[in-house]
């Protein structure tokens, strides 16, 4: 039996904070409280344990260890108290999958209408995986895909099917 | 199947990542408008063969609405631009004219201020009944 | 040698490997081919020339082509769920153990009863069905239609599910070259040298196209190009990949065969590539045209190119004595290939008077007779060619000579394959010199930038010889021949086939022209020319040339029909790909979904959500379960999984002002800590959603929407914020899935929640329509005291990851209270007992709040809100609008949902006038009688009146108009 195109695993222990604000005005305050520089359009900044992703011109997503959630929420809210801003714990509404392996990109090529080869190393791309919305960024071993919690089973099945052994996209 | 570049995130998104929103630059009319004005706002659409301005939402992306200038017959895209624009921008007009020299804007070229198209007053002090409903 | 069939040649066959014989079955008979065969080549090798019967006349048919253009040799492949009709024998690779069956014949291919149509051909001309079955009308339904349905249709549709898997994949490529012939290979190389990312897709398993067969040293030219491309990092070569359509903005679909008819491979059978191409190079070659002479459909009459392909590619002799008939030099290649293989070529019949090219000279040098200015007058033989009758091409068919033969190789010239070029708007020019339509490079299909998104190369561009790459020598000019001989009689034209699959003949097209079908699109539909599964690949040009002649106009004046994708048929499986079975659509599940499943909940779909409809116990019907759940809630306490309710945060200094525009009622005045019910309308004034909003803080509201409404209402809000009031300071966030929400409902609801410990839920601390934050059972919670059932009710929201934990604790702690999980149907019944409306039941996109007695929730003081102006329109204020009432069944029967109440009189169509309809109807377990709601003209003013609801086949239902609140009118139960 051939090998699967990639290893699919679900991440359960990430905290996530949604930040909506005028990033021009509030960028420094966010960076200070989040401990990361504010990413440019379509990018992610990272310090190893945390990631700060650009979701839209007025929205960021901070990914961090669950243990740091409460403190960081407070820090962000304090830092943005004088701004028109929204800081929300959205840790529970997401399903996160890792797609790791040499052919991880091929798995996503079957599901996302996105030119993955043009995505920069530190890129964050929001798109769809088959019929549901998702966001994608890279890791050294492959990709991370985040979607909504209610469709976690769908996403897992989708990714596993796309990674099925023997289905590599290499020319035959 | 179209590809449009979202001006907010710079991504070339294909049609399946977008949600169409019909004609752009409609001017909302509300209470106080005549029946004719209101009918025109609700129902009258240009539907031209040729240059057209449309609303699209980058639904499977940043979630932002943006506007596109497009030829409805050839599907040539002249440009995409911010939804917070009362009329197509000068850049868009210039881009259209490069390919369609005879095309003429059909709006009053007086630049509109980049502010709300309508300004409904909120009236406070009303007590609303409450319904026992979830 | 005879192991693989009597017609297998002793040598040759560049695509086959004689070392690997493959057994297969055709109509139950055992046969043998070899690896590399197509089904057609294997059948021909076994002497099986006849491979099917035609659609209309059930004429015996053999293959005329060797590729995708084949109209005749369509077979059913496989068995059971894998059975597929209409598969082209000429392109399907032979697999060992294959089961193939002929189509369109009964009881058997050789003795087909439908062939009686063949003798009646004079009575089945173009438009026969249109003309014949108009009168008498009653005959159509009972006589004509059943007979036609039984005899019509190509092949049979399989009745079982397709067991194979399919997938799709997306690709983004600078340049896609379609066609792996020599022109495509060279174009790919040129593009790759410019540093672009290049794909080359080839429909067959082999590169090279016609070059290896048709040109000296062709194979070595091809091999050199392929080797160079294989060494380029930016080039991807895909064989067995059929580009099927080119769409807007460079969107190209291509089907890659992975495991066709090899079910044991365990991988997807086919993959549909959804390619975004910066530029497409159409190098799809050209297809040879048949000649229209009497009997051109007899098995054994083939395209000249196909005859030499079978000999050269597969080592198969389509016949032993091959007559070539042509109007061009190219066909002489067939004579040379046949002679080289040791087959006889008794004559070449050429319509041209002067034949002096190099190829004809080579044929003459082999001692073959070349009959110039000649034509075929007819074919002797029915199931196979026995002899060829020869006449002068300029005459009317007087036979000058008869030559014994078992195969005729015909060539009427070549047509570039311009399908992809044309799919998206590329235009064609008529090339008089080569007698063909070729792409007009000045009118290409254009892309998003307004520039050409495709170009053509090689034969597809009209350069049939591709001499620059093949080194081919120039050939003498073709002479267009659309009917052979020129003065053919009407009787001969009845036997000249244009469209072989749909049985359209020269006589049919001429009849259509005579009857006034001057547009080629109309003639196509009247005659069915080009409408079969081959889409007229070999027939269209001949057909429109015949039409042009009949109309006495030049061919470009007639034009072509529209080229539409797909180029070759696509299996539906490739379009669905993974979206079947479990993955048909995303099912949204709440955090408690597994618990519901474990309790055998019966689920109903609400949008993409699956919600428990009820929780039937062993042996319990759904209706009984629902009734039990309602009674348990009203008597003690129940829990509803309300996690699916939409939850949208609206925050900012302008949030109150904004919500006053979104809701019909006033939200800005809601005090912090309180909840308020609100209605949301669209700009047309119609109700689109409802729910309870809670004010969380000075500048923050939480908006609850219906289950199906979260994404829609969030989008609605963002639309207004981004596109109309973009200077208002408001943020929204759809946090529906962040929270698990549990409605704890019933007189014992507070008792149950208090047992879990935590926040103060007393009436004083948390009054009706209030909310509070705290902990329950150690879980952070927000509790809303709102009720959709009329009972004491707490909606408890906790982080989604802890929803199941709270749900389980409630059921553990409430055992002695008989705490009962209840589903959506019990919820619906309880809300109907209370007269509460439901979006989607009482509303249908044409209902305004005022219709539902909800005028109290529409602000009269606000200057504006979305829908306000529309609700002032005359139609909306019309007193004749149907309005909400309760309906009480007179005879104890439950009213059917959606039935109409009739009024006196009839409308213009003679139908009874109506005056209302039922919008919700249930058997109330609480009241033990049916209850219903409906919209009725002047309803609220007609209390006590009885309405009649006729239902076909039953006694009319009758119901009395009553107040819509059936239970606890004073509303005291919500206070516990």
PDB file of N, CA, C and O in Angstrom, chain B residues 1-3 14 28 30-31 33-35 38 41 55 63-65 75-77 84 115-118 120 123 126 129 131-134, chain C residues 248-249 251 276 448-449 661 666 669 677 683 690 692 719-720 722-726 768-769 787-788 795 836-837 856 859 861 863-864 869:
ATOM      1  N   UNK B   1     -15.583  31.489 -15.842  1.00  0.00           N
ATOM      2  CA  UNK B   1     -15.599  31.821 -14.423  1.00  0.00           C
ATOM      3  C   UNK B   1     -14.595  32.938 -14.162  1.00  0.00           C
ATOM      4  O   UNK B   1     -13.430  32.815 -14.467  1.00  0.00           O
ATOM      5  N   UNK B   2     -15.081  34.029 -13.600  1.00  0.00           N
ATOM      6  CA  UNK B   2     -14.266  35.230 -13.476  1.00  0.00           C
ATOM      7  C   UNK B   2     -13.160  35.087 -12.429  1.00  0.00           C
ATOM      8  O   UNK B   2     -13.262  34.295 -11.503  1.00  0.00           O
ATOM      9  N   UNK B   3     -12.127  35.877 -12.617  1.00  0.00           N
ATOM     10  CA  UNK B   3     -11.137  36.119 -11.564  1.00  0.00           C
ATOM     11  C   UNK B   3     -11.129  37.626 -11.317  1.00  0.00           C
ATOM     12  O   UNK B   3     -11.032  38.408 -12.259  1.00  0.00           O
ATOM     13  N   UNK B  14     -11.029  33.643  -7.430  1.00  0.00           N
ATOM     14  CA  UNK B  14     -11.911  33.202  -8.503  1.00  0.00           C
ATOM     15  C   UNK B  14     -13.352  33.299  -8.043  1.00  0.00           C
ATOM     16  O   UNK B  14     -13.648  33.468  -6.856  1.00  0.00           O
ATOM     17  N   UNK B  28     -29.096  55.074  -2.050  1.00  0.00           N
ATOM     18  CA  UNK B  28     -30.246  54.677  -1.229  1.00  0.00           C
ATOM     19  C   UNK B  28     -31.173  55.862  -1.023  1.00  0.00           C
ATOM     20  O   UNK B  28     -30.723  56.970  -0.726  1.00  0.00           O
ATOM     21  N   UNK B  30     -34.780  56.663   1.221  1.00  0.00           N
ATOM     22  CA  UNK B  30     -35.568  56.084   2.305  1.00  0.00           C
ATOM     23  C   UNK B  30     -36.870  56.819   2.479  1.00  0.00           C
ATOM     24  O   UNK B  30     -37.438  57.344   1.500  1.00  0.00           O
ATOM     25  N   UNK B  31     -37.371  56.875   3.706  1.00  0.00           N
ATOM     26  CA  UNK B  31     -38.624  57.575   3.979  1.00  0.00           C
ATOM     27  C   UNK B  31     -38.559  59.012   3.472  1.00  0.00           C
ATOM     28  O   UNK B  31     -37.508  59.654   3.551  1.00  0.00           O
ATOM     29  N   UNK B  33     -39.041  59.715   0.320  1.00  0.00           N
ATOM     30  CA  UNK B  33     -38.842  59.679  -1.130  1.00  0.00           C
ATOM     31  C   UNK B  33     -40.186  59.424  -1.814  1.00  0.00           C
ATOM     32  O   UNK B  33     -41.109  58.863  -1.229  1.00  0.00           O
ATOM     33  N   UNK B  34     -40.249  59.845  -3.080  1.00  0.00           N
ATOM     34  CA  UNK B  34     -41.466  59.593  -3.844  1.00  0.00           C
ATOM     35  C   UNK B  34     -41.532  58.122  -4.253  1.00  0.00           C
ATOM     36  O   UNK B  34     -40.526  57.411  -4.222  1.00  0.00           O
ATOM     37  N   UNK B  35     -42.713  57.682  -4.639  1.00  0.00           N
ATOM     38  CA  UNK B  35     -42.868  56.307  -5.101  1.00  0.00           C
ATOM     39  C   UNK B  35     -41.956  56.032  -6.282  1.00  0.00           C
ATOM     40  O   UNK B  35     -41.357  54.958  -6.395  1.00  0.00           O
ATOM     41  N   UNK B  38     -38.340  55.730  -5.162  1.00  0.00           N
ATOM     42  CA  UNK B  38     -38.114  54.504  -4.400  1.00  0.00           C
ATOM     43  C   UNK B  38     -38.158  53.281  -5.312  1.00  0.00           C
ATOM     44  O   UNK B  38     -37.344  52.365  -5.185  1.00  0.00           O
ATOM     45  N   UNK B  41     -34.879  53.090  -7.071  1.00  0.00           N
ATOM     46  CA  UNK B  41     -33.817  52.596  -6.197  1.00  0.00           C
ATOM     47  C   UNK B  41     -33.926  51.083  -5.976  1.00  0.00           C
ATOM     48  O   UNK B  41     -32.938  50.362  -6.027  1.00  0.00           O
ATOM     49  N   UNK B  55     -20.930  45.173  -7.626  1.00  0.00           N
ATOM     50  CA  UNK B  55     -20.522  44.881  -6.249  1.00  0.00           C
ATOM     51  C   UNK B  55     -20.146  43.405  -6.133  1.00  0.00           C
ATOM     52  O   UNK B  55     -20.852  42.538  -6.624  1.00  0.00           O
ATOM     53  N   UNK B  63     -13.746  39.064   3.461  1.00  0.00           N
ATOM     54  CA  UNK B  63     -15.117  39.427   3.807  1.00  0.00           C
ATOM     55  C   UNK B  63     -15.520  40.819   3.364  1.00  0.00           C
ATOM     56  O   UNK B  63     -16.625  41.264   3.669  1.00  0.00           O
ATOM     57  N   UNK B  64     -14.628  41.501   2.652  1.00  0.00           N
ATOM     58  CA  UNK B  64     -14.932  42.877   2.267  1.00  0.00           C
ATOM     59  C   UNK B  64     -15.681  42.938   0.929  1.00  0.00           C
ATOM     60  O   UNK B  64     -15.397  42.169   0.011  1.00  0.00           O
ATOM     61  N   UNK B  65     -16.604  43.880   0.877  1.00  0.00           N
ATOM     62  CA  UNK B  65     -17.238  44.205  -0.399  1.00  0.00           C
ATOM     63  C   UNK B  65     -16.301  45.105  -1.189  1.00  0.00           C
ATOM     64  O   UNK B  65     -15.667  45.991  -0.623  1.00  0.00           O
ATOM     65  N   UNK B  75     -16.221  40.381 -20.833  1.00  0.00           N
ATOM     66  CA  UNK B  75     -15.750  40.019 -19.496  1.00  0.00           C
ATOM     67  C   UNK B  75     -14.379  40.614 -19.179  1.00  0.00           C
ATOM     68  O   UNK B  75     -13.729  40.216 -18.208  1.00  0.00           O
ATOM     69  N   UNK B  76     -13.930  41.562 -19.992  1.00  0.00           N
ATOM     70  CA  UNK B  76     -12.697  42.257 -19.642  1.00  0.00           C
ATOM     71  C   UNK B  76     -12.910  43.021 -18.339  1.00  0.00           C
ATOM     72  O   UNK B  76     -13.945  43.663 -18.146  1.00  0.00           O
ATOM     73  N   UNK B  77     -11.924  42.946 -17.461  1.00  0.00           N
ATOM     74  CA  UNK B  77     -11.998  43.656 -16.181  1.00  0.00           C
ATOM     75  C   UNK B  77     -11.101  44.877 -16.269  1.00  0.00           C
ATOM     76  O   UNK B  77      -9.901  44.759 -16.543  1.00  0.00           O
ATOM     77  N   UNK B  84     -16.119  51.997  -0.747  1.00  0.00           N
ATOM     78  CA  UNK B  84     -16.420  53.279  -0.108  1.00  0.00           C
ATOM     79  C   UNK B  84     -16.150  54.422  -1.090  1.00  0.00           C
ATOM     80  O   UNK B  84     -15.335  55.301  -0.854  1.00  0.00           O
ATOM     81  N   UNK B 115     -18.264  60.269   2.162  1.00  0.00           N
ATOM     82  CA  UNK B 115     -18.976  60.101   3.429  1.00  0.00           C
ATOM     83  C   UNK B 115     -20.257  59.332   3.170  1.00  0.00           C
ATOM     84  O   UNK B 115     -20.538  58.911   2.064  1.00  0.00           O
ATOM     85  N   UNK B 116     -21.014  59.184   4.184  1.00  0.00           N
ATOM     86  CA  UNK B 116     -22.221  58.378   4.098  1.00  0.00           C
ATOM     87  C   UNK B 116     -23.157  58.902   3.018  1.00  0.00           C
ATOM     88  O   UNK B 116     -23.323  60.096   2.840  1.00  0.00           O
ATOM     89  N   UNK B 117     -23.741  57.972   2.293  1.00  0.00           N
ATOM     90  CA  UNK B 117     -24.662  58.352   1.230  1.00  0.00           C
ATOM     91  C   UNK B 117     -26.013  58.740   1.793  1.00  0.00           C
ATOM     92  O   UNK B 117     -26.788  59.435   1.174  1.00  0.00           O
ATOM     93  N   UNK B 118     -26.310  58.301   2.928  1.00  0.00           N
ATOM     94  CA  UNK B 118     -27.560  58.695   3.555  1.00  0.00           C
ATOM     95  C   UNK B 118     -27.309  58.811   5.048  1.00  0.00           C
ATOM     96  O   UNK B 118     -26.370  58.248   5.571  1.00  0.00           O
ATOM     97  N   UNK B 120     -29.537  58.524   8.147  1.00  0.00           N
ATOM     98  CA  UNK B 120     -30.783  58.389   8.892  1.00  0.00           C
ATOM     99  C   UNK B 120     -30.600  58.849  10.331  1.00  0.00           C
ATOM    100  O   UNK B 120     -29.604  58.539  10.966  1.00  0.00           O
ATOM    101  N   UNK B 123     -33.627  58.137  16.487  1.00  0.00           N
ATOM    102  CA  UNK B 123     -34.446  58.830  17.475  1.00  0.00           C
ATOM    103  C   UNK B 123     -34.444  58.011  18.752  1.00  0.00           C
ATOM    104  O   UNK B 123     -34.657  56.812  18.749  1.00  0.00           O
ATOM    105  N   UNK B 126     -37.780  56.018  22.577  1.00  0.00           N
ATOM    106  CA  UNK B 126     -38.938  55.160  22.359  1.00  0.00           C
ATOM    107  C   UNK B 126     -38.815  53.924  23.244  1.00  0.00           C
ATOM    108  O   UNK B 126     -37.761  53.319  23.347  1.00  0.00           O
ATOM    109  N   UNK B 129     -41.857  47.512  23.054  1.00  0.00           N
ATOM    110  CA  UNK B 129     -42.450  46.375  23.767  1.00  0.00           C
ATOM    111  C   UNK B 129     -41.491  45.203  23.693  1.00  0.00           C
ATOM    112  O   UNK B 129     -40.667  45.110  22.809  1.00  0.00           O
ATOM    113  N   UNK B 131     -41.016  41.088  23.622  1.00  0.00           N
ATOM    114  CA  UNK B 131     -41.735  39.845  23.374  1.00  0.00           C
ATOM    115  C   UNK B 131     -41.028  38.697  24.070  1.00  0.00           C
ATOM    116  O   UNK B 131     -39.811  38.639  24.100  1.00  0.00           O
ATOM    117  N   UNK B 132     -41.769  37.816  24.657  1.00  0.00           N
ATOM    118  CA  UNK B 132     -41.143  36.654  25.303  1.00  0.00           C
ATOM    119  C   UNK B 132     -40.730  35.630  24.258  1.00  0.00           C
ATOM    120  O   UNK B 132     -41.359  34.603  24.114  1.00  0.00           O
ATOM    121  N   UNK B 133     -39.721  35.951  23.514  1.00  0.00           N
ATOM    122  CA  UNK B 133     -39.362  35.046  22.416  1.00  0.00           C
ATOM    123  C   UNK B 133     -37.854  34.938  22.295  1.00  0.00           C
ATOM    124  O   UNK B 133     -37.137  35.909  22.426  1.00  0.00           O
ATOM    125  N   UNK B 134     -37.402  33.736  22.030  1.00  0.00           N
ATOM    126  CA  UNK B 134     -35.978  33.532  21.820  1.00  0.00           C
ATOM    127  C   UNK B 134     -35.690  33.475  20.340  1.00  0.00           C
ATOM    128  O   UNK B 134     -36.442  32.907  19.595  1.00  0.00           O
TER     129      UNK B 134
ATOM    130  N   UNK C 248     -14.367  31.355 -19.337  1.00  0.00           N
ATOM    131  CA  UNK C 248     -13.948  32.729 -19.110  1.00  0.00           C
ATOM    132  C   UNK C 248     -12.657  32.826 -18.303  1.00  0.00           C
ATOM    133  O   UNK C 248     -12.402  32.032 -17.411  1.00  0.00           O
ATOM    134  N   UNK C 249     -11.888  33.826 -18.608  1.00  0.00           N
ATOM    135  CA  UNK C 249     -10.691  34.178 -17.851  1.00  0.00           C
ATOM    136  C   UNK C 249      -9.712  33.007 -17.726  1.00  0.00           C
ATOM    137  O   UNK C 249      -9.150  32.755 -16.663  1.00  0.00           O
ATOM    138  N   UNK C 251     -10.077  29.770 -17.744  1.00  0.00           N
ATOM    139  CA  UNK C 251     -10.456  28.597 -16.928  1.00  0.00           C
ATOM    140  C   UNK C 251     -10.591  27.389 -17.852  1.00  0.00           C
ATOM    141  O   UNK C 251     -11.457  27.359 -18.721  1.00  0.00           O
ATOM    142  N   UNK C 276      -6.296  27.267 -14.098  1.00  0.00           N
ATOM    143  CA  UNK C 276      -6.308  28.671 -14.453  1.00  0.00           C
ATOM    144  C   UNK C 276      -5.067  28.924 -15.288  1.00  0.00           C
ATOM    145  O   UNK C 276      -3.943  28.879 -14.777  1.00  0.00           O
ATOM    146  N   UNK C 448      -9.327  38.364 -19.071  1.00  0.00           N
ATOM    147  CA  UNK C 448      -9.637  39.452 -18.142  1.00  0.00           C
ATOM    148  C   UNK C 448      -8.953  40.748 -18.551  1.00  0.00           C
ATOM    149  O   UNK C 448      -9.460  41.834 -18.281  1.00  0.00           O
ATOM    150  N   UNK C 449      -7.792  40.648 -19.209  1.00  0.00           N
ATOM    151  CA  UNK C 449      -7.066  41.857 -19.594  1.00  0.00           C
ATOM    152  C   UNK C 449      -7.459  42.340 -20.983  1.00  0.00           C
ATOM    153  O   UNK C 449      -6.874  43.288 -21.503  1.00  0.00           O
ATOM    154  N   UNK C 661     -31.181  50.845  12.661  1.00  0.00           N
ATOM    155  CA  UNK C 661     -31.430  50.744  11.224  1.00  0.00           C
ATOM    156  C   UNK C 661     -31.689  49.298  10.798  1.00  0.00           C
ATOM    157  O   UNK C 661     -32.469  49.029   9.902  1.00  0.00           O
ATOM    158  N   UNK C 666     -36.688  49.476  18.212  1.00  0.00           N
ATOM    159  CA  UNK C 666     -35.646  50.322  18.780  1.00  0.00           C
ATOM    160  C   UNK C 666     -34.705  49.465  19.603  1.00  0.00           C
ATOM    161  O   UNK C 666     -35.123  48.799  20.547  1.00  0.00           O
ATOM    162  N   UNK C 669     -32.160  51.932  22.809  1.00  0.00           N
ATOM    163  CA  UNK C 669     -32.657  52.287  24.146  1.00  0.00           C
ATOM    164  C   UNK C 669     -32.641  51.106  25.109  1.00  0.00           C
ATOM    165  O   UNK C 669     -33.018  51.253  26.265  1.00  0.00           O
ATOM    166  N   UNK C 677     -36.735  41.477  21.945  1.00  0.00           N
ATOM    167  CA  UNK C 677     -37.048  40.762  20.698  1.00  0.00           C
ATOM    168  C   UNK C 677     -37.087  41.757  19.556  1.00  0.00           C
ATOM    169  O   UNK C 677     -37.594  42.879  19.708  1.00  0.00           O
ATOM    170  N   UNK C 683     -34.655  45.606   2.472  1.00  0.00           N
ATOM    171  CA  UNK C 683     -35.026  46.923   1.975  1.00  0.00           C
ATOM    172  C   UNK C 683     -36.389  46.891   1.268  1.00  0.00           C
ATOM    173  O   UNK C 683     -37.029  47.921   1.091  1.00  0.00           O
ATOM    174  N   UNK C 690     -35.615  37.066  12.746  1.00  0.00           N
ATOM    175  CA  UNK C 690     -36.043  37.618  14.027  1.00  0.00           C
ATOM    176  C   UNK C 690     -35.206  36.998  15.128  1.00  0.00           C
ATOM    177  O   UNK C 690     -34.467  36.038  14.885  1.00  0.00           O
ATOM    178  N   UNK C 692     -33.640  37.621  19.547  1.00  0.00           N
ATOM    179  CA  UNK C 692     -33.490  38.446  20.738  1.00  0.00           C
ATOM    180  C   UNK C 692     -32.093  39.054  20.751  1.00  0.00           C
ATOM    181  O   UNK C 692     -31.103  38.358  20.555  1.00  0.00           O
ATOM    182  N   UNK C 719     -22.719  44.314   4.809  1.00  0.00           N
ATOM    183  CA  UNK C 719     -23.040  44.996   3.559  1.00  0.00           C
ATOM    184  C   UNK C 719     -23.411  46.457   3.831  1.00  0.00           C
ATOM    185  O   UNK C 719     -22.855  47.379   3.229  1.00  0.00           O
ATOM    186  N   UNK C 720     -24.315  46.667   4.781  1.00  0.00           N
ATOM    187  CA  UNK C 720     -24.730  48.042   5.077  1.00  0.00           C
ATOM    188  C   UNK C 720     -23.594  48.850   5.676  1.00  0.00           C
ATOM    189  O   UNK C 720     -23.429  50.031   5.380  1.00  0.00           O
ATOM    190  N   UNK C 722     -20.314  48.376   5.266  1.00  0.00           N
ATOM    191  CA  UNK C 722     -19.207  48.625   4.336  1.00  0.00           C
ATOM    192  C   UNK C 722     -19.624  49.500   3.157  1.00  0.00           C
ATOM    193  O   UNK C 722     -18.812  50.255   2.628  1.00  0.00           O
ATOM    194  N   UNK C 723     -20.874  49.346   2.720  1.00  0.00           N
ATOM    195  CA  UNK C 723     -21.248  49.952   1.443  1.00  0.00           C
ATOM    196  C   UNK C 723     -22.155  51.168   1.594  1.00  0.00           C
ATOM    197  O   UNK C 723     -22.373  51.887   0.624  1.00  0.00           O
ATOM    198  N   UNK C 724     -22.731  51.389   2.765  1.00  0.00           N
ATOM    199  CA  UNK C 724     -23.637  52.518   2.886  1.00  0.00           C
ATOM    200  C   UNK C 724     -23.208  53.466   4.017  1.00  0.00           C
ATOM    201  O   UNK C 724     -23.052  54.652   3.804  1.00  0.00           O
ATOM    202  N   UNK C 725     -22.979  52.903   5.213  1.00  0.00           N
ATOM    203  CA  UNK C 725     -22.664  53.744   6.373  1.00  0.00           C
ATOM    204  C   UNK C 725     -21.218  53.503   6.776  1.00  0.00           C
ATOM    205  O   UNK C 725     -20.938  53.142   7.917  1.00  0.00           O
ATOM    206  N   UNK C 726     -20.316  53.674   5.813  1.00  0.00           N
ATOM    207  CA  UNK C 726     -18.936  53.258   6.059  1.00  0.00           C
ATOM    208  C   UNK C 726     -18.199  54.161   7.022  1.00  0.00           C
ATOM    209  O   UNK C 726     -17.113  53.839   7.456  1.00  0.00           O
ATOM    210  N   UNK C 768     -37.264  38.183  33.969  1.00  0.00           N
ATOM    211  CA  UNK C 768     -37.616  37.843  32.590  1.00  0.00           C
ATOM    212  C   UNK C 768     -37.091  38.920  31.650  1.00  0.00           C
ATOM    213  O   UNK C 768     -37.188  40.121  31.939  1.00  0.00           O
ATOM    214  N   UNK C 769     -36.517  38.519  30.527  1.00  0.00           N
ATOM    215  CA  UNK C 769     -35.904  39.391  29.523  1.00  0.00           C
ATOM    216  C   UNK C 769     -34.668  40.112  30.059  1.00  0.00           C
ATOM    217  O   UNK C 769     -34.301  41.174  29.584  1.00  0.00           O
ATOM    218  N   UNK C 787     -37.793  33.172  26.486  1.00  0.00           N
ATOM    219  CA  UNK C 787     -38.590  31.952  26.360  1.00  0.00           C
ATOM    220  C   UNK C 787     -39.272  31.892  25.006  1.00  0.00           C
ATOM    221  O   UNK C 787     -39.900  32.856  24.567  1.00  0.00           O
ATOM    222  N   UNK C 788     -39.137  30.758  24.373  1.00  0.00           N
ATOM    223  CA  UNK C 788     -39.776  30.541  23.078  1.00  0.00           C
ATOM    224  C   UNK C 788     -40.887  29.495  23.215  1.00  0.00           C
ATOM    225  O   UNK C 788     -41.476  29.068  22.247  1.00  0.00           O
ATOM    226  N   UNK C 795     -31.717  30.413  28.781  1.00  0.00           N
ATOM    227  CA  UNK C 795     -30.802  29.985  27.716  1.00  0.00           C
ATOM    228  C   UNK C 795     -29.391  30.218  28.214  1.00  0.00           C
ATOM    229  O   UNK C 795     -28.994  31.354  28.491  1.00  0.00           O
ATOM    230  N   UNK C 836     -46.386  32.083  18.709  1.00  0.00           N
ATOM    231  CA  UNK C 836     -45.170  32.745  18.233  1.00  0.00           C
ATOM    232  C   UNK C 836     -44.921  32.349  16.786  1.00  0.00           C
ATOM    233  O   UNK C 836     -45.032  31.174  16.413  1.00  0.00           O
ATOM    234  N   UNK C 837     -44.485  33.325  15.996  1.00  0.00           N
ATOM    235  CA  UNK C 837     -44.237  33.017  14.588  1.00  0.00           C
ATOM    236  C   UNK C 837     -42.859  32.377  14.416  1.00  0.00           C
ATOM    237  O   UNK C 837     -41.990  32.484  15.276  1.00  0.00           O
ATOM    238  N   UNK C 856     -46.405  45.999  16.716  1.00  0.00           N
ATOM    239  CA  UNK C 856     -45.851  46.534  17.961  1.00  0.00           C
ATOM    240  C   UNK C 856     -44.323  46.521  17.963  1.00  0.00           C
ATOM    241  O   UNK C 856     -43.695  47.270  18.698  1.00  0.00           O
ATOM    242  N   UNK C 859     -41.081  50.201  14.914  1.00  0.00           N
ATOM    243  CA  UNK C 859     -41.087  51.552  15.484  1.00  0.00           C
ATOM    244  C   UNK C 859     -41.817  52.534  14.585  1.00  0.00           C
ATOM    245  O   UNK C 859     -41.614  52.532  13.370  1.00  0.00           O
ATOM    246  N   UNK C 861     -41.685  55.741  15.572  1.00  0.00           N
ATOM    247  CA  UNK C 861     -40.998  56.993  15.871  1.00  0.00           C
ATOM    248  C   UNK C 861     -39.711  57.153  15.075  1.00  0.00           C
ATOM    249  O   UNK C 861     -39.270  58.270  14.842  1.00  0.00           O
ATOM    250  N   UNK C 863     -37.070  57.664  12.309  1.00  0.00           N
ATOM    251  CA  UNK C 863     -37.145  58.326  11.008  1.00  0.00           C
ATOM    252  C   UNK C 863     -36.913  57.323   9.887  1.00  0.00           C
ATOM    253  O   UNK C 863     -37.414  57.487   8.778  1.00  0.00           O
ATOM    254  N   UNK C 864     -36.141  56.286  10.195  1.00  0.00           N
ATOM    255  CA  UNK C 864     -35.756  55.381   9.120  1.00  0.00           C
ATOM    256  C   UNK C 864     -35.354  54.041   9.724  1.00  0.00           C
ATOM    257  O   UNK C 864     -34.921  53.972  10.885  1.00  0.00           O
ATOM    258  N   UNK C 869     -39.352  52.429   4.350  1.00  0.00           N
ATOM    259  CA  UNK C 869     -39.969  53.084   3.197  1.00  0.00           C
ATOM    260  C   UNK C 869     -40.814  52.081   2.400  1.00  0.00           C
ATOM    261  O   UNK C 869     -41.906  52.410   1.931  1.00  0.00           O
TER     262      UNK C 869
END
